[in-house]
PDB file of C-alpha atoms in Angstrom:
ATOM      1  CA  MET A  25       0.000   0.000   0.000  1.00  0.00           C
ATOM      2  CA  GLY A  26       1.429   3.406  -0.827  1.00  0.00           C
ATOM      3  CA  VAL A  27       0.699   7.094  -1.118  1.00  0.00           C
ATOM      4  CA  GLY A  28       2.422   8.746  -4.082  1.00  0.00           C
ATOM      5  CA  LEU A  29       6.049   7.672  -4.071  1.00  0.00           C
ATOM      6  CA  LEU A  30       5.933   6.233  -0.533  1.00  0.00           C
ATOM      7  CA  LYS A  31       5.388   2.469  -0.542  1.00  0.00           C
ATOM      8  CA  TRP A  32       5.159   0.938   2.899  1.00  0.00           C
ATOM      9  CA  ASP A  33       5.809  -2.699   2.164  1.00  0.00           C
ATOM     10  CA  PRO A  34       8.523  -4.090   4.491  1.00  0.00           C
ATOM     11  CA  PHE A  35      11.416  -3.623   2.044  1.00  0.00           C
ATOM     12  CA  ASN A  36      10.587  -0.006   1.184  1.00  0.00           C
ATOM     13  CA  ALA A  37       9.796   0.773   4.814  1.00  0.00           C
ATOM     14  CA  PHE A  38      13.276  -0.458   5.750  1.00  0.00           C
ATOM     15  CA  LYS A  39      14.867   1.717   3.063  1.00  0.00           C
ATOM     16  CA  ASN A  40      12.896   4.755   4.174  1.00  0.00           C
ATOM     17  CA  VAL A  41      13.839   4.245   7.823  1.00  0.00           C
ATOM     18  CA  TYR A  42      17.564   3.674   7.362  1.00  0.00           C
ATOM     19  CA  SER A  43      17.806   6.521   4.837  1.00  0.00           C
ATOM     20  CA  THR A  44      16.125   8.850   7.316  1.00  0.00           C
ATOM     21  CA  CYS A  45      18.486   7.678  10.063  1.00  0.00           C
ATOM     22  CA  LEU A  46      21.509   8.352   7.840  1.00  0.00           C
ATOM     23  CA  LEU A  47      20.181  11.828   7.047  1.00  0.00           C
ATOM     24  CA  ILE A  48      19.532  12.680  10.706  1.00  0.00           C
ATOM     25  CA  PHE A  49      22.987  11.426  11.695  1.00  0.00           C
ATOM     26  CA  SER A  50      24.593  13.405   8.873  1.00  0.00           C
ATOM     27  CA  VAL A  51      22.759  16.615   9.811  1.00  0.00           C
ATOM     28  CA  VAL A  52      23.732  16.235  13.471  1.00  0.00           C
ATOM     29  CA  ILE A  53      27.439  15.686  12.823  1.00  0.00           C
ATOM     30  CA  VAL A  54      27.614  18.409  10.166  1.00  0.00           C
ATOM     31  CA  MET A  55      25.995  20.876  12.581  1.00  0.00           C
ATOM     32  CA  GLY A  56      28.400  19.599  15.228  1.00  0.00           C
ATOM     33  CA  LEU A  57      31.384  20.419  13.022  1.00  0.00           C
ATOM     34  CA  ILE A  58      30.087  23.938  12.472  1.00  0.00           C
ATOM     35  CA  GLY A  59      29.358  24.383  16.177  1.00  0.00           C
ATOM     36  CA  THR A  60      32.908  23.347  17.093  1.00  0.00           C
ATOM     37  CA  SER A  61      34.406  25.607  14.375  1.00  0.00           C
ATOM     38  CA  GLN A  62      35.870  22.731  12.374  1.00  0.00           C
ATOM     39  CA  THR A  63      34.606  23.769   8.946  1.00  0.00           C
ATOM     40  CA  GLY A  64      36.252  26.127   6.482  1.00  0.00           C
ATOM     41  CA  LEU A  65      33.969  29.122   7.100  1.00  0.00           C
ATOM     42  CA  SER A  66      33.333  28.614  10.826  1.00  0.00           C
ATOM     43  CA  SER A  67      37.055  28.359  11.535  1.00  0.00           C
ATOM     44  CA  GLN A  68      37.693  31.690   9.790  1.00  0.00           C
ATOM     45  CA  THR A  69      34.638  33.627  10.985  1.00  0.00           C
ATOM     46  CA  SER A  70      32.219  32.182  13.536  1.00  0.00           C
ATOM     47  CA  SER A  71      29.847  29.270  13.920  1.00  0.00           C
ATOM     48  CA  ALA A  72      26.844  31.618  13.720  1.00  0.00           C
ATOM     49  CA  VAL A  73      27.933  32.966  10.335  1.00  0.00           C
ATOM     50  CA  ALA A  74      28.569  29.449   9.031  1.00  0.00           C
ATOM     51  CA  TYR A  75      25.136  28.248  10.208  1.00  0.00           C
ATOM     52  CA  ILE A  76      23.366  31.142   8.467  1.00  0.00           C
ATOM     53  CA  VAL A  77      25.327  30.805   5.220  1.00  0.00           C
ATOM     54  CA  CYS A  78      24.924  27.022   5.148  1.00  0.00           C
ATOM     55  CA  TRP A  79      21.161  26.972   5.635  1.00  0.00           C
ATOM     56  CA  ALA A  80      20.511  30.009   3.415  1.00  0.00           C
ATOM     57  CA  ALA A  81      22.456  28.349   0.593  1.00  0.00           C
ATOM     58  CA  LEU A  82      20.710  25.014   1.195  1.00  0.00           C
ATOM     59  CA  ILE A  83      17.254  26.617   1.080  1.00  0.00           C
ATOM     60  CA  TRP A  84      18.122  28.435  -2.137  1.00  0.00           C
ATOM     61  CA  LEU A  85      19.425  25.172  -3.596  1.00  0.00           C
ATOM     62  CA  THR A  86      15.981  23.616  -3.070  1.00  0.00           C
ATOM     63  CA  SER A  87      14.465  26.361  -5.222  1.00  0.00           C
ATOM     64  CA  VAL A  88      17.142  26.054  -7.910  1.00  0.00           C
ATOM     65  CA  GLU A  89      16.653  22.286  -8.163  1.00  0.00           C
ATOM     66  CA  GLY A  90      12.879  22.308  -7.907  1.00  0.00           C
ATOM     67  CA  THR A  91      12.192  25.061 -10.422  1.00  0.00           C
ATOM     68  CA  GLN A  92      14.142  23.082 -13.004  1.00  0.00           C
ATOM     69  CA  GLY A  93      11.634  20.237 -12.822  1.00  0.00           C
ATOM     70  CA  SER A  94       8.717  22.665 -12.913  1.00  0.00           C
ATOM     71  CA  PHE A  95       9.899  24.764 -15.851  1.00  0.00           C
ATOM     72  CA  VAL A  96      11.017  21.815 -17.984  1.00  0.00           C
ATOM     73  CA  GLY A  97       7.874  19.813 -17.256  1.00  0.00           C
ATOM     74  CA  LEU A  98       5.565  22.750 -17.962  1.00  0.00           C
ATOM     75  CA  ALA A  99       7.331  23.813 -21.161  1.00  0.00           C
ATOM     76  CA  PRO A 100       4.989  21.916 -23.551  1.00  0.00           C
ATOM     77  CA  ILE A 101       1.865  23.214 -21.789  1.00  0.00           C
ATOM     78  CA  ASN A 102       0.145  26.442 -22.816  1.00  0.00           C
ATOM     79  CA  PRO A 103       0.588  28.839 -19.854  1.00  0.00           C
ATOM     80  CA  GLU A 104      -2.820  30.422 -20.547  1.00  0.00           C
ATOM     81  CA  ILE A 105      -4.435  27.275 -19.093  1.00  0.00           C
ATOM     82  CA  TYR A 106      -3.262  28.099 -15.557  1.00  0.00           C
ATOM     83  CA  LYS A 107      -3.085  31.884 -15.865  1.00  0.00           C
ATOM     84  CA  ASP A 108      -5.792  32.477 -13.225  1.00  0.00           C
ATOM     85  CA  SER A 109      -5.210  29.511 -10.909  1.00  0.00           C
ATOM     86  CA  HIS A 110      -1.407  29.892 -10.661  1.00  0.00           C
ATOM     87  CA  PRO A 111      -0.553  33.490 -11.644  1.00  0.00           C
ATOM     88  CA  ILE A 112       3.091  33.413 -10.509  1.00  0.00           C
ATOM     89  CA  SER A 113       3.735  30.101 -12.275  1.00  0.00           C
ATOM     90  CA  TYR A 114       2.177  31.722 -15.338  1.00  0.00           C
ATOM     91  CA  MET A 115       4.523  34.697 -14.991  1.00  0.00           C
ATOM     92  CA  CYS A 116       7.575  32.406 -14.827  1.00  0.00           C
ATOM     93  CA  ASN A 117       6.620  30.127 -17.659  1.00  0.00           C
ATOM     94  CA  LYS A 118       5.635  32.940 -20.006  1.00  0.00           C
ATOM     95  CA  VAL A 119       9.307  33.901 -19.818  1.00  0.00           C
ATOM     96  CA  THR A 120      10.859  30.427 -19.993  1.00  0.00           C
ATOM     97  CA  THR A 121       8.714  29.310 -22.952  1.00  0.00           C
ATOM     98  CA  MET A 122       9.682  32.358 -24.999  1.00  0.00           C
ATOM     99  CA  GLY A 123      12.214  31.465 -27.691  1.00  0.00           C
ATOM    100  CA  ASP A 124      15.283  29.696 -26.246  1.00  0.00           C
ATOM    101  CA  ASN A 125      14.823  31.105 -22.749  1.00  0.00           C
ATOM    102  CA  LEU A 126      14.428  27.670 -21.211  1.00  0.00           C
ATOM    103  CA  ASP A 127      17.912  26.737 -22.425  1.00  0.00           C
ATOM    104  CA  ARG A 128      19.228  30.026 -21.057  1.00  0.00           C
ATOM    105  CA  TYR A 129      17.628  29.353 -17.690  1.00  0.00           C
ATOM    106  CA  LEU A 130      19.019  25.804 -17.539  1.00  0.00           C
ATOM    107  CA  MET A 131      22.525  27.018 -18.310  1.00  0.00           C
ATOM    108  CA  GLY A 132      22.470  29.695 -15.630  1.00  0.00           C
ATOM    109  CA  ARG A 133      20.817  27.308 -13.196  1.00  0.00           C
ATOM    110  CA  GLN A 134      23.598  24.746 -13.554  1.00  0.00           C
ATOM    111  CA  PHE A 135      26.202  27.373 -12.711  1.00  0.00           C
ATOM    112  CA  MET A 136      24.132  28.357  -9.683  1.00  0.00           C
ATOM    113  CA  VAL A 137      24.039  24.750  -8.479  1.00  0.00           C
ATOM    114  CA  CYS A 138      27.829  24.473  -8.661  1.00  0.00           C
ATOM    115  CA  CYS A 139      28.318  27.770  -6.818  1.00  0.00           C
ATOM    116  CA  ILE A 140      25.754  27.024  -4.110  1.00  0.00           C
ATOM    117  CA  VAL A 141      27.097  23.519  -3.462  1.00  0.00           C
ATOM    118  CA  PHE A 142      30.592  25.028  -3.201  1.00  0.00           C
ATOM    119  CA  ILE A 143      29.309  27.541  -0.623  1.00  0.00           C
ATOM    120  CA  ILE A 144      27.576  24.794   1.358  1.00  0.00           C
ATOM    121  CA  ASN A 145      30.741  22.715   1.365  1.00  0.00           C
ATOM    122  CA  MET A 146      32.822  25.733   2.380  1.00  0.00           C
ATOM    123  CA  SER A 147      30.517  26.536   5.303  1.00  0.00           C
ATOM    124  CA  ALA A 148      29.738  22.986   6.483  1.00  0.00           C
ATOM    125  CA  GLY A 149      32.457  20.675   5.110  1.00  0.00           C
ATOM    126  CA  PRO A 150      35.245  19.479   7.444  1.00  0.00           C
ATOM    127  CA  ALA A 151      38.444  21.537   7.410  1.00  0.00           C
ATOM    128  CA  GLY A 152      41.238  18.941   7.458  1.00  0.00           C
ATOM    129  CA  ASP A 153      41.415  16.275  10.162  1.00  0.00           C
ATOM    130  CA  VAL A 154      38.574  16.725  12.633  1.00  0.00           C
ATOM    131  CA  GLU A 155      37.606  15.315  16.023  1.00  0.00           C
ATOM    132  CA  LEU A 156      33.954  15.184  17.028  1.00  0.00           C
ATOM    133  CA  TRP A 157      32.416  13.598  20.113  1.00  0.00           C
ATOM    134  CA  GLY A 158      34.845  10.677  20.126  1.00  0.00           C
ATOM    135  CA  LEU A 159      33.503   9.171  16.898  1.00  0.00           C
ATOM    136  CA  PRO A 160      35.382   6.015  15.785  1.00  0.00           C
ATOM    137  CA  GLU A 161      38.013   6.391  13.062  1.00  0.00           C
ATOM    138  CA  GLY A 162      35.959   4.298  10.622  1.00  0.00           C
ATOM    139  CA  VAL A 163      32.943   6.569  11.024  1.00  0.00           C
ATOM    140  CA  LYS A 164      35.057   9.720  10.625  1.00  0.00           C
ATOM    141  CA  SER A 165      36.765   8.282   7.571  1.00  0.00           C
ATOM    142  CA  ALA A 166      33.469   7.389   5.892  1.00  0.00           C
ATOM    143  CA  PHE A 167      31.424  10.448   6.782  1.00  0.00           C
ATOM    144  CA  PHE A 168      34.130  13.131   6.838  1.00  0.00           C
ATOM    145  CA  GLY A 169      37.033  11.725   4.818  1.00  0.00           C
ATOM    146  CA  VAL A 170      34.991  10.233   1.968  1.00  0.00           C
ATOM    147  CA  GLY A 171      32.356  12.944   2.391  1.00  0.00           C
ATOM    148  CA  LEU A 172      29.215  10.886   2.962  1.00  0.00           C
ATOM    149  CA  ALA A 173      27.907  13.336   5.567  1.00  0.00           C
ATOM    150  CA  MET A 174      28.003  16.275   3.154  1.00  0.00           C
ATOM    151  CA  ILE A 175      26.650  14.158   0.296  1.00  0.00           C
ATOM    152  CA  PHE A 176      23.609  13.005   2.306  1.00  0.00           C
ATOM    153  CA  PHE A 177      23.100  16.447   3.852  1.00  0.00           C
ATOM    154  CA  THR A 178      23.244  18.368   0.563  1.00  0.00           C
ATOM    155  CA  ALA A 179      21.570  15.862  -1.747  1.00  0.00           C
ATOM    156  CA  MET A 180      18.661  14.759   0.418  1.00  0.00           C
ATOM    157  CA  ILE A 181      17.739  18.164   1.851  1.00  0.00           C
ATOM    158  CA  GLY A 182      18.747  20.531  -0.913  1.00  0.00           C
ATOM    159  CA  GLN A 183      18.247  18.545  -4.112  1.00  0.00           C
ATOM    160  CA  LEU A 184      16.410  15.238  -4.265  1.00  0.00           C
ATOM    161  CA  ASN A 185      13.271  16.080  -2.312  1.00  0.00           C
ATOM    162  CA  SER A 186      12.823  19.276  -4.337  1.00  0.00           C
ATOM    163  CA  GLN A 187      13.188  17.458  -7.645  1.00  0.00           C
ATOM    164  CA  VAL A 188      10.701  14.764  -6.645  1.00  0.00           C
ATOM    165  CA  ASN A 189       8.132  17.235  -5.315  1.00  0.00           C
ATOM    166  CA  ALA A 190       8.505  19.565  -8.295  1.00  0.00           C
ATOM    167  CA  SER A 191       8.137  16.723 -10.796  1.00  0.00           C
ATOM    168  CA  VAL A 192       4.680  15.840  -9.416  1.00  0.00           C
ATOM    169  CA  CYS A 193       3.568  19.338  -8.311  1.00  0.00           C
ATOM    170  CA  MET A 194       4.989  21.447 -11.114  1.00  0.00           C
ATOM    171  CA  LEU A 195       2.506  24.316 -10.966  1.00  0.00           C
ATOM    172  CA  ASP A 196       2.456  24.628  -7.190  1.00  0.00           C
ATOM    173  CA  TYR A 197       6.219  24.432  -6.796  1.00  0.00           C
ATOM    174  CA  CYS A 198       7.019  27.495  -8.906  1.00  0.00           C
ATOM    175  CA  ASN A 199       3.966  29.521  -7.870  1.00  0.00           C
ATOM    176  CA  ASN A 200       5.979  31.834  -5.588  1.00  0.00           C
ATOM    177  CA  TYR A 201       8.218  34.869  -5.941  1.00  0.00           C
ATOM    178  CA  PHE A 202      11.266  32.960  -4.739  1.00  0.00           C
ATOM    179  CA  SER A 203      11.033  30.963  -7.975  1.00  0.00           C
ATOM    180  CA  VAL A 204      10.745  34.201  -9.952  1.00  0.00           C
ATOM    181  CA  PHE A 205      13.888  35.508  -8.266  1.00  0.00           C
ATOM    182  CA  THR A 206      15.750  32.239  -8.922  1.00  0.00           C
ATOM    183  CA  MET A 207      14.701  32.271 -12.571  1.00  0.00           C
ATOM    184  CA  TRP A 208      15.936  35.819 -13.194  1.00  0.00           C
ATOM    185  CA  VAL A 209      19.244  35.199 -11.415  1.00  0.00           C
ATOM    186  CA  ALA A 210      19.815  32.165 -13.656  1.00  0.00           C
ATOM    187  CA  MET A 211      18.913  34.183 -16.754  1.00  0.00           C
ATOM    188  CA  ALA A 212      21.255  36.992 -15.672  1.00  0.00           C
ATOM    189  CA  ILE A 213      24.135  34.538 -15.215  1.00  0.00           C
ATOM    190  CA  GLU A 214      23.588  33.183 -18.725  1.00  0.00           C
ATOM    191  CA  PHE A 215      23.446  36.718 -20.132  1.00  0.00           C
ATOM    192  CA  THR A 216      26.958  37.465 -18.852  1.00  0.00           C
ATOM    193  CA  GLY A 217      28.314  34.965 -21.394  1.00  0.00           C
ATOM    194  CA  LEU A 218      30.520  33.115 -18.895  1.00  0.00           C
ATOM    195  CA  LEU A 219      28.997  29.829 -20.037  1.00  0.00           C
ATOM    196  CA  HIS A 220      28.589  30.501 -23.755  1.00  0.00           C
ATOM    197  CA  ALA A 221      31.313  27.990 -24.640  1.00  0.00           C
ATOM    198  CA  SER A 222      28.609  25.407 -23.904  1.00  0.00           C
ATOM    199  CA  TYR A 223      26.748  26.612 -26.989  1.00  0.00           C
ATOM    200  CA  LEU A 224      29.855  26.018 -29.088  1.00  0.00           C
ATOM    201  CA  ILE A 225      30.188  22.492 -27.710  1.00  0.00           C
ATOM    202  CA  ALA A 226      26.487  21.855 -28.372  1.00  0.00           C
ATOM    203  CA  MET A 227      26.922  23.047 -31.977  1.00  0.00           C
ATOM    204  CA  LEU A 228      29.899  20.723 -32.408  1.00  0.00           C
ATOM    205  CA  VAL A 229      27.991  17.743 -31.006  1.00  0.00           C
ATOM    206  CA  ASN A 230      25.036  18.503 -33.294  1.00  0.00           C
ATOM    207  CA  LYS A 231      27.371  18.749 -36.273  1.00  0.00           C
ATOM    208  CA  LEU A 232      29.089  15.445 -35.472  1.00  0.00           C
ATOM    209  CA  ALA A 233      25.733  13.754 -34.989  1.00  0.00           C
ATOM    210  CA  GLY A 234      24.412  15.126 -38.265  1.00  0.00           C
ATOM    211  CA  ALA A 235      21.547  16.831 -36.466  1.00  0.00           C
ATOM    212  CA  GLU A 236      20.082  20.227 -37.194  1.00  0.00           C
ATOM    213  CA  SER A 237      19.869  23.068 -34.709  1.00  0.00           C
ATOM    214  CA  ASN A 238      16.760  22.884 -32.537  1.00  0.00           C
ATOM    215  CA  SER A 239      16.797  26.582 -31.709  1.00  0.00           C
ATOM    216  CA  LYS A 240      13.422  28.318 -31.628  1.00  0.00           C
ATOM    217  CA  GLU A 241      15.005  31.640 -32.575  1.00  0.00           C
ATOM    218  CA  GLU A 242      16.536  33.006 -35.743  1.00  0.00           C
ATOM    219  CA  PRO A 243      20.346  33.319 -35.700  1.00  0.00           C
ATOM    220  CA  PRO A 244      21.429  36.706 -34.285  1.00  0.00           C
ATOM    221  CA  THR A 245      22.398  39.384 -36.772  1.00  0.00           C
ATOM    222  CA  GLY A 246      24.224  42.699 -36.676  1.00  0.00           C
ATOM    223  CA  GLY A 247      25.214  43.944 -33.236  1.00  0.00           C
ATOM    224  CA  ALA A 248      23.452  41.047 -31.525  1.00  0.00           C
ATOM    225  CA  ALA A 249      25.595  38.575 -33.479  1.00  0.00           C
ATOM    226  CA  VAL A 250      28.806  40.419 -32.555  1.00  0.00           C
ATOM    227  CA  PHE A 251      27.781  40.451 -28.885  1.00  0.00           C
ATOM    228  CA  TYR A 252      26.877  36.739 -28.988  1.00  0.00           C
ATOM    229  CA  TRP A 253      30.109  35.564 -30.616  1.00  0.00           C
ATOM    230  CA  LEU A 254      32.221  37.852 -28.443  1.00  0.00           C
ATOM    231  CA  ARG A 255      30.723  36.205 -25.357  1.00  0.00           C
ATOM    232  CA  CYS A 256      31.385  32.780 -26.893  1.00  0.00           C
ATOM    233  CA  LEU A 257      35.060  33.668 -27.418  1.00  0.00           C
ATOM    234  CA  VAL A 258      35.475  35.046 -23.886  1.00  0.00           C
ATOM    235  CA  SER A 259      33.780  31.971 -22.443  1.00  0.00           C
ATOM    236  CA  LEU A 260      35.967  29.680 -24.553  1.00  0.00           C
ATOM    237  CA  ALA A 261      39.076  31.472 -23.277  1.00  0.00           C
ATOM    238  CA  ILE A 262      37.911  31.047 -19.673  1.00  0.00           C
ATOM    239  CA  LEU A 263      37.096  27.378 -20.261  1.00  0.00           C
ATOM    240  CA  SER A 264      40.481  26.764 -21.889  1.00  0.00           C
ATOM    241  CA  PHE A 265      42.305  28.398 -18.992  1.00  0.00           C
ATOM    242  CA  CYS A 266      40.332  26.375 -16.433  1.00  0.00           C
ATOM    243  CA  GLY A 267      41.031  23.193 -18.395  1.00  0.00           C
ATOM    244  CA  VAL A 268      44.781  23.870 -18.490  1.00  0.00           C
ATOM    245  CA  VAL A 269      44.880  24.610 -14.754  1.00  0.00           C
ATOM    246  CA  THR A 270      42.873  21.488 -13.914  1.00  0.00           C
ATOM    247  CA  VAL A 271      44.957  19.165 -16.101  1.00  0.00           C
ATOM    248  CA  ASN A 272      48.164  20.659 -14.709  1.00  0.00           C
ATOM    249  CA  ALA A 273      46.919  20.074 -11.159  1.00  0.00           C
ATOM    250  CA  LEU A 274      46.053  16.476 -12.000  1.00  0.00           C
ATOM    251  CA  PHE A 275      49.496  15.740 -13.427  1.00  0.00           C
ATOM    252  CA  THR A 276      51.383  17.532 -10.645  1.00  0.00           C
ATOM    253  CA  GLY A 277      49.508  15.850  -7.788  1.00  0.00           C
ATOM    254  CA  GLN A 278      47.792  19.003  -6.573  1.00  0.00           C
ATOM    255  CA  THR A 279      44.262  17.621  -6.310  1.00  0.00           C
ATOM    256  CA  THR A 280      42.399  15.894  -3.492  1.00  0.00           C
ATOM    257  CA  ILE A 281      42.268  12.505  -5.216  1.00  0.00           C
ATOM    258  CA  TRP A 282      43.391   9.531  -3.126  1.00  0.00           C
ATOM    259  CA  GLU A 283      47.113   9.215  -2.513  1.00  0.00           C
ATOM    260  CA  GLY A 284      49.032   6.682  -4.584  1.00  0.00           C
ATOM    261  CA  ILE A 285      46.970   7.072  -7.763  1.00  0.00           C
ATOM    262  CA  PRO A 286      49.215   7.841 -10.782  1.00  0.00           C
ATOM    263  CA  PRO A 287      48.595  11.167 -12.566  1.00  0.00           C
ATOM    264  CA  ILE A 288      47.520   9.523 -15.822  1.00  0.00           C
ATOM    265  CA  LEU A 289      44.961   7.423 -13.943  1.00  0.00           C
ATOM    266  CA  SER A 290      43.737  10.562 -12.164  1.00  0.00           C
ATOM    267  CA  PHE A 291      43.239  12.194 -15.548  1.00  0.00           C
ATOM    268  CA  ILE A 292      41.313   9.183 -16.889  1.00  0.00           C
ATOM    269  CA  ILE A 293      39.100   9.093 -13.790  1.00  0.00           C
ATOM    270  CA  PHE A 294      38.462  12.823 -14.229  1.00  0.00           C
ATOM    271  CA  LEU A 295      37.355  12.344 -17.854  1.00  0.00           C
ATOM    272  CA  ILE A 296      35.121   9.398 -16.957  1.00  0.00           C
ATOM    273  CA  LEU A 297      33.456  11.287 -14.104  1.00  0.00           C
ATOM    274  CA  MET A 298      32.935  14.365 -16.298  1.00  0.00           C
ATOM    275  CA  SER A 299      31.305  12.172 -18.940  1.00  0.00           C
ATOM    276  CA  ILE A 300      29.051  10.507 -16.381  1.00  0.00           C
ATOM    277  CA  VAL A 301      27.989  13.851 -14.910  1.00  0.00           C
ATOM    278  CA  GLY A 302      27.198  15.205 -18.381  1.00  0.00           C
ATOM    279  CA  MET A 303      25.174  12.135 -19.240  1.00  0.00           C
ATOM    280  CA  LEU A 304      23.229  12.229 -15.957  1.00  0.00           C
ATOM    281  CA  GLU A 305      22.430  15.923 -16.308  1.00  0.00           C
ATOM    282  CA  GLY A 306      21.176  15.385 -19.856  1.00  0.00           C
ATOM    283  CA  MET A 307      19.119  12.361 -18.851  1.00  0.00           C
ATOM    284  CA  GLN A 308      17.578  14.317 -15.995  1.00  0.00           C
ATOM    285  CA  ILE A 309      16.288  17.014 -18.332  1.00  0.00           C
ATOM    286  CA  ALA A 310      15.076  14.419 -20.822  1.00  0.00           C
ATOM    287  CA  PHE A 311      13.126  12.538 -18.138  1.00  0.00           C
ATOM    288  CA  PHE A 312      11.566  15.766 -16.819  1.00  0.00           C
ATOM    289  CA  ALA A 313      10.508  16.683 -20.349  1.00  0.00           C
ATOM    290  CA  CYS A 314       8.930  13.299 -21.115  1.00  0.00           C
TER     291      CYS A 314
END
């Protein structure tokens, strides 16, 4: 017997219970690290500042993740249908369904996710070797060294629940001004051109696959074209620089990968993980859109 996604047969009940226990334990020890000033931000400022930054970023992450499911899922639906019942959702989706704005939002949103997760990790992640309440070495290694505490804390509170709720309550989830704010921040980030190299990569992939452009807008002309390609070049320069720095760090042993792994293997692992992340992000959008 189940309600929505919750199925309370013995096996699923066990999974729900032990997952909840892991989350509670992770939240408690992460808050404990902040309270004892053993995270990056709390050790440099104060525990109070780290608590505020951590939870503010986590709450914003829920909006960033949830609005993605709402906007992508609602894209094929005529916004006029829910204009009166969900006026703020209507306001958002009138913007995102205009031309290629949904792609622009998704690009800015992805950058926001990376930045917010970085801020959460900076404010709540362990700073070096930590000691907390006499926890055994195995527990500290798994939850702090490997990072399970931060993974459970960030993913289950800030990401997964929002995506699930937004996928089944698309109109209700984005029917608030926090979603409007999140949408415009994402659009503003895309407008800066920092991420425009992604368009070049998308064009290359389309070309190699023999596919045509699926843009809903005519190619830019005149000043708009100059501005667009200038942003693409600046973004490509930034991406190239970041790539050189990252590869250099991998081959000079200046990353946080496990000790003893050869540089070439580190590089291969990096490429594999980047490919997996790209595939998962693409699949996520495809599943929301279906």
